[in-house]
Amino acid sequence: MQKVVAFGGGRGLSASLRALSTLEVDLTAVVTVADDGGSSGDIRATRPVLPPGDLRKALVATADPSRSEAAELFSHRFGGDDFLAGHPVGNIVLLSLLERHENPVEAVAAAGRIVGSRARVLPMSCTPLVIEADLAEGSGTRTITGQHDVAVADGQVRDVRLLPADAPACPETLEAVAEADWHVFGPGSWYTSVIPHLLLPSLREAIGASKARRIVVLNLSEEKETDGLTLAGHLDTLRRYAEGVRFHYVVSGDARTLADPHSLNSAAQSLEARLVAADLAADGVTHDVASLAAVLGKLLVEDGG
């Protein structure tokens, strides 16, 4: 059985995980730990733990269908206007497990057992991280700190980094990356969910040193943080932060790609990758799980099956 590691965070990673978990693969999710918005932000503001939100989403996305009640419970958000308002139950459960286990990897594994996760869900680092970005402003730049603020700020991102810059990746994550047959990046928020995996020196080096084949799955629509960035621009940006990392396939289901694949194909070739264009849109914004699974499954079988 082939070993697949999927990198990302939030809804984008959930899309790839829902697709990959339908295939006969040994699946691992490596999740960003820089979220500071919403419930995760409120928790981070008072407790020194990893932000639980993206980890919870990965667990729910890979939950065993027979445990749907537990997955639905993890996703339930408290209503009202008290201190629990807006917090998903799964975030509270993960918070309790993170406080009970010295190793965050063990805490997330315990949560995975509750929902019957069909993947191993790992944080990219066992240290809570902060995203910082320089955005274009006039003839200069301004610096924005925090994942949420970067994601909603006006202006094009010129540079992005993690704090602390020398934070180590979790040992278990490095091991999974080294042993994988395939690495899958995206879809997801480009600067705050996908690229952060290439900003940790130890993780980027492990990715580059691995013999795994690598797939990039592009987004179907623009987000605030990538306003004005073409699909080819997404790949150019990825290449800038992926020193020493070779990619093999770029998967795009955007209607613009199907109509005019030339510029994106050129950008894919600059990564030494082959463009795979397919109709993957469920509603113009969200990837259709079955269609994405079919494309990824075909690549896994044809190249290394």
XYZ file of C-alpha atoms in Angstrom:
305
model
C 0.000 0.000 0.000
C 1.390 3.368 -1.026
C 2.094 5.948 1.661
C 0.674 9.400 0.963
C 1.338 12.578 2.957
C -1.041 15.499 2.354
C 0.079 18.983 3.419
C -2.149 21.964 4.160
C -4.691 23.380 6.544
C -8.333 24.319 6.849
C -10.935 23.602 4.170
C -8.383 23.035 1.411
C -6.657 20.195 3.213
C -10.052 18.765 4.126
C -10.916 18.544 0.415
C -7.783 16.577 -0.454
C -8.169 14.356 2.611
C -11.790 13.509 1.803
C -10.668 12.463 -1.667
C -7.559 10.561 -0.591
C -9.333 8.738 2.237
C -11.536 7.003 -0.344
C -8.447 5.425 -1.935
C -6.546 2.369 -0.775
C -3.567 4.286 0.624
C -1.730 4.689 3.906
C -2.669 8.322 4.513
C -1.016 10.954 6.707
C -2.108 14.580 7.036
C 0.467 17.209 7.997
C -1.364 20.269 9.287
C -0.256 23.882 9.667
C -0.257 25.179 13.256
C -0.330 28.952 12.751
C -4.093 29.588 12.809
C -4.987 32.492 15.079
C -8.508 33.335 13.978
C -11.882 32.479 15.491
C -12.002 29.767 18.131
C -8.349 28.792 17.657
C -7.299 32.403 18.128
C -9.306 32.744 21.324
C -7.735 29.564 22.687
C -4.199 30.601 21.688
C -4.658 33.969 23.385
C -4.935 32.362 26.811
C -3.388 28.897 26.572
C 0.047 27.864 25.192
C -1.177 25.004 22.984
C -1.281 24.281 19.268
C -4.287 25.890 17.557
C -6.825 23.051 17.365
C -9.073 24.207 14.516
C -7.215 22.908 11.452
C -6.276 19.693 13.260
C -9.958 19.161 14.060
C -10.957 19.745 10.431
C -8.441 17.145 9.261
C -9.759 14.628 11.782
C -13.364 15.224 10.740
C -12.460 14.976 7.037
C -10.922 11.539 7.572
C -13.450 10.225 10.105
C -14.770 6.730 9.554
C -18.318 6.943 8.097
C -19.455 4.546 10.812
C -18.433 7.197 13.366
C -20.370 10.020 11.737
C -22.084 10.931 14.995
C -18.720 11.591 16.667
C -17.520 13.605 13.640
C -20.706 15.690 13.661
C -20.236 16.320 17.383
C -16.658 17.508 16.780
C -18.000 19.978 14.192
C -20.837 21.344 16.337
C -20.326 24.987 17.343
C -21.771 26.321 20.566
C -24.331 29.052 20.083
C -25.232 31.908 22.402
C -23.086 34.811 23.534
C -21.182 33.387 26.500
C -17.548 32.244 26.724
C -18.317 29.050 24.749
C -20.042 30.808 21.862
C -18.443 30.007 18.527
C -16.211 27.223 19.817
C -16.580 23.837 18.066
C -16.861 20.890 20.448
C -13.854 19.279 18.742
C -11.656 22.260 19.577
C -12.551 21.937 23.252
C -11.864 18.192 23.177
C -8.516 18.736 21.463
C -7.635 21.461 23.956
C -8.221 19.073 26.847
C -6.135 16.355 25.166
C -3.322 18.800 24.359
C -3.191 19.770 28.014
C -3.195 16.123 29.156
C -0.454 14.896 26.795
C 3.067 16.261 26.832
C 3.511 15.294 23.169
C 0.907 17.008 20.922
C 1.170 14.120 18.453
C -0.220 11.767 21.089
C -3.041 14.210 21.851
C -4.115 14.400 18.209
C -3.882 10.597 17.893
C -6.237 10.237 20.866
C -8.737 12.563 19.175
C -8.346 10.518 15.993
C -9.403 7.392 17.850
C -12.605 9.120 18.986
C -13.726 9.863 15.414
C -12.146 6.754 13.882
C -9.824 8.769 11.653
C -8.704 6.870 8.550
C -5.485 8.887 8.446
C -2.689 9.751 10.808
C -3.060 13.459 11.528
C 0.156 15.229 12.508
C 1.005 18.852 13.290
C 3.805 20.243 11.113
C 5.508 21.504 14.271
C 4.957 20.809 17.946
C 5.530 24.536 18.530
C 2.653 27.004 17.956
C 3.681 29.192 15.003
C 2.941 32.721 13.813
C 2.700 33.793 10.161
C 4.173 37.147 9.202
C 3.960 38.696 5.731
C 5.154 41.774 3.871
C 2.435 43.266 1.670
C 2.875 45.788 -1.117
C 1.934 49.328 -0.140
C 2.691 52.086 -2.611
C 6.373 51.921 -3.475
C 7.167 50.019 -0.279
C 5.767 47.295 1.943
C 3.977 46.927 5.258
C 4.299 43.991 7.619
C 1.254 42.063 8.828
C 1.528 39.585 11.694
C -0.925 36.752 12.274
C -2.527 34.201 9.942
C -5.995 35.735 10.054
C -4.802 39.281 9.434
C -2.581 38.159 6.549
C -5.488 36.251 4.998
C -7.845 39.268 4.994
C -5.397 42.149 4.447
C -5.541 44.376 1.366
C -2.495 44.323 -0.891
C -0.418 41.693 -2.638
C 1.820 39.486 -0.508
C 5.494 40.055 -1.329
C 7.047 37.746 1.245
C 5.848 35.386 3.959
C 7.655 33.746 6.886
C 7.095 31.861 10.120
C 7.908 32.868 13.673
C 9.913 31.467 15.289
C 11.886 31.017 12.072
C 13.920 28.115 13.434
C 11.054 26.132 14.979
C 11.615 22.382 14.552
C 9.185 20.101 12.778
C 7.710 17.274 14.847
C 9.975 14.196 14.631
C 6.977 12.053 13.710
C 6.202 14.418 10.847
C 9.737 14.254 9.482
C 9.614 10.467 9.639
C 6.305 10.306 7.764
C 7.604 12.679 5.095
C 10.774 10.632 4.603
C 8.884 7.345 4.280
C 6.147 8.578 1.924
C 5.717 7.474 -1.673
C 3.682 10.588 -2.494
C 3.435 14.162 -1.197
C 0.267 16.149 -1.999
C 0.233 19.955 -1.589
C -3.025 21.908 -1.736
C -5.604 22.955 -2.386
C -5.844 25.646 0.264
C -4.975 29.204 1.220
C -1.691 29.581 -0.608
C 0.314 31.813 1.716
C -1.209 30.702 5.038
C -1.887 26.966 4.576
C 0.215 25.541 1.728
C 3.484 27.488 1.601
C 4.074 27.429 5.408
C 5.182 23.800 5.108
C 8.109 25.003 3.026
C 9.054 27.732 5.509
C 10.231 25.391 8.276
C 13.858 24.609 7.362
C 13.853 21.058 8.738
C 10.538 20.195 7.066
C 11.513 21.679 3.697
C 14.799 19.769 3.782
C 12.982 16.527 4.606
C 10.533 17.094 1.749
C 13.373 17.793 -0.693
C 15.392 14.795 0.466
C 12.454 12.380 0.176
C 12.172 10.171 -2.901
C 8.400 10.738 -2.915
C 6.583 11.890 -6.042
C 4.924 15.272 -5.483
C 1.531 16.570 -6.602
C 0.259 20.156 -6.373
C -3.524 20.613 -6.417
C -4.471 24.181 -7.329
C -7.426 26.137 -6.009
C -10.599 26.630 -8.011
C -11.095 30.290 -7.084
C -9.200 33.303 -5.798
C -9.000 34.149 -2.113
C -8.400 37.531 -0.508
C -4.728 36.742 0.178
C -4.093 35.832 -3.483
C -6.163 38.589 -5.105
C -4.784 39.188 -8.594
C -2.433 36.204 -8.496
C -2.874 34.010 -11.557
C -2.741 30.229 -11.351
C 0.671 30.378 -13.018
C 1.600 32.943 -10.371
C 0.639 30.437 -7.677
C 3.220 28.031 -9.076
C 5.869 30.728 -9.458
C 5.349 31.649 -5.804
C 5.525 28.021 -4.730
C 8.793 27.553 -6.599
C 10.284 30.606 -4.837
C 9.839 28.970 -1.433
C 10.546 25.383 -2.517
C 14.304 25.492 -2.943
C 15.590 21.952 -3.330
C 12.092 20.487 -3.809
C 11.064 18.823 -7.101
C 7.411 18.601 -8.109
C 6.045 16.081 -10.586
C 2.371 16.887 -11.260
C 0.181 19.982 -11.112
C -3.546 19.223 -10.945
C -5.922 22.007 -11.937
C -9.682 21.891 -12.255
C -10.192 25.610 -12.817
C -12.357 26.471 -15.840
C -9.720 28.976 -16.990
C -7.183 26.149 -17.203
C -9.477 24.005 -19.328
C -10.066 26.934 -21.695
C -6.438 28.121 -21.987
C -3.853 25.822 -20.392
C -0.775 27.376 -22.065
C 0.479 29.783 -19.361
C -0.198 27.347 -16.558
C 1.474 24.552 -18.491
C 4.579 26.723 -18.862
C 4.592 27.420 -15.121
C 4.212 23.703 -14.375
C 7.153 22.933 -16.662
C 9.255 25.441 -14.723
C 8.683 23.154 -11.723
C 9.616 20.159 -13.916
C 6.024 19.039 -13.445
C 3.333 17.831 -15.826
C 0.010 19.668 -15.905
C -3.073 17.505 -15.360
C -6.250 19.434 -16.252
C -9.667 18.059 -15.330
C -13.141 19.267 -14.421
C -12.990 19.080 -10.627
C -15.474 21.749 -9.536
C -18.500 20.786 -7.497
C -19.861 24.343 -7.392
C -17.176 26.568 -8.872
C -15.435 26.979 -5.512
C -15.308 23.526 -3.926
C -13.541 20.473 -5.319
C -15.812 17.539 -6.078
C -14.510 14.740 -3.853
C -15.186 11.893 -6.275
C -13.623 13.725 -9.247
C -10.521 14.706 -7.278
C -10.187 11.163 -5.938
C -10.391 9.796 -9.482
C -7.601 12.076 -10.744
C -5.326 11.450 -7.765
C -6.035 7.731 -7.810
C -5.146 7.519 -11.502
C -1.801 9.275 -10.906
C -0.959 6.990 -8.006
C -1.682 3.922 -10.116
C -0.038 5.061 -13.342
C 3.107 6.464 -11.733
C 4.366 4.151 -9.040
C 1.321 1.953 -8.509
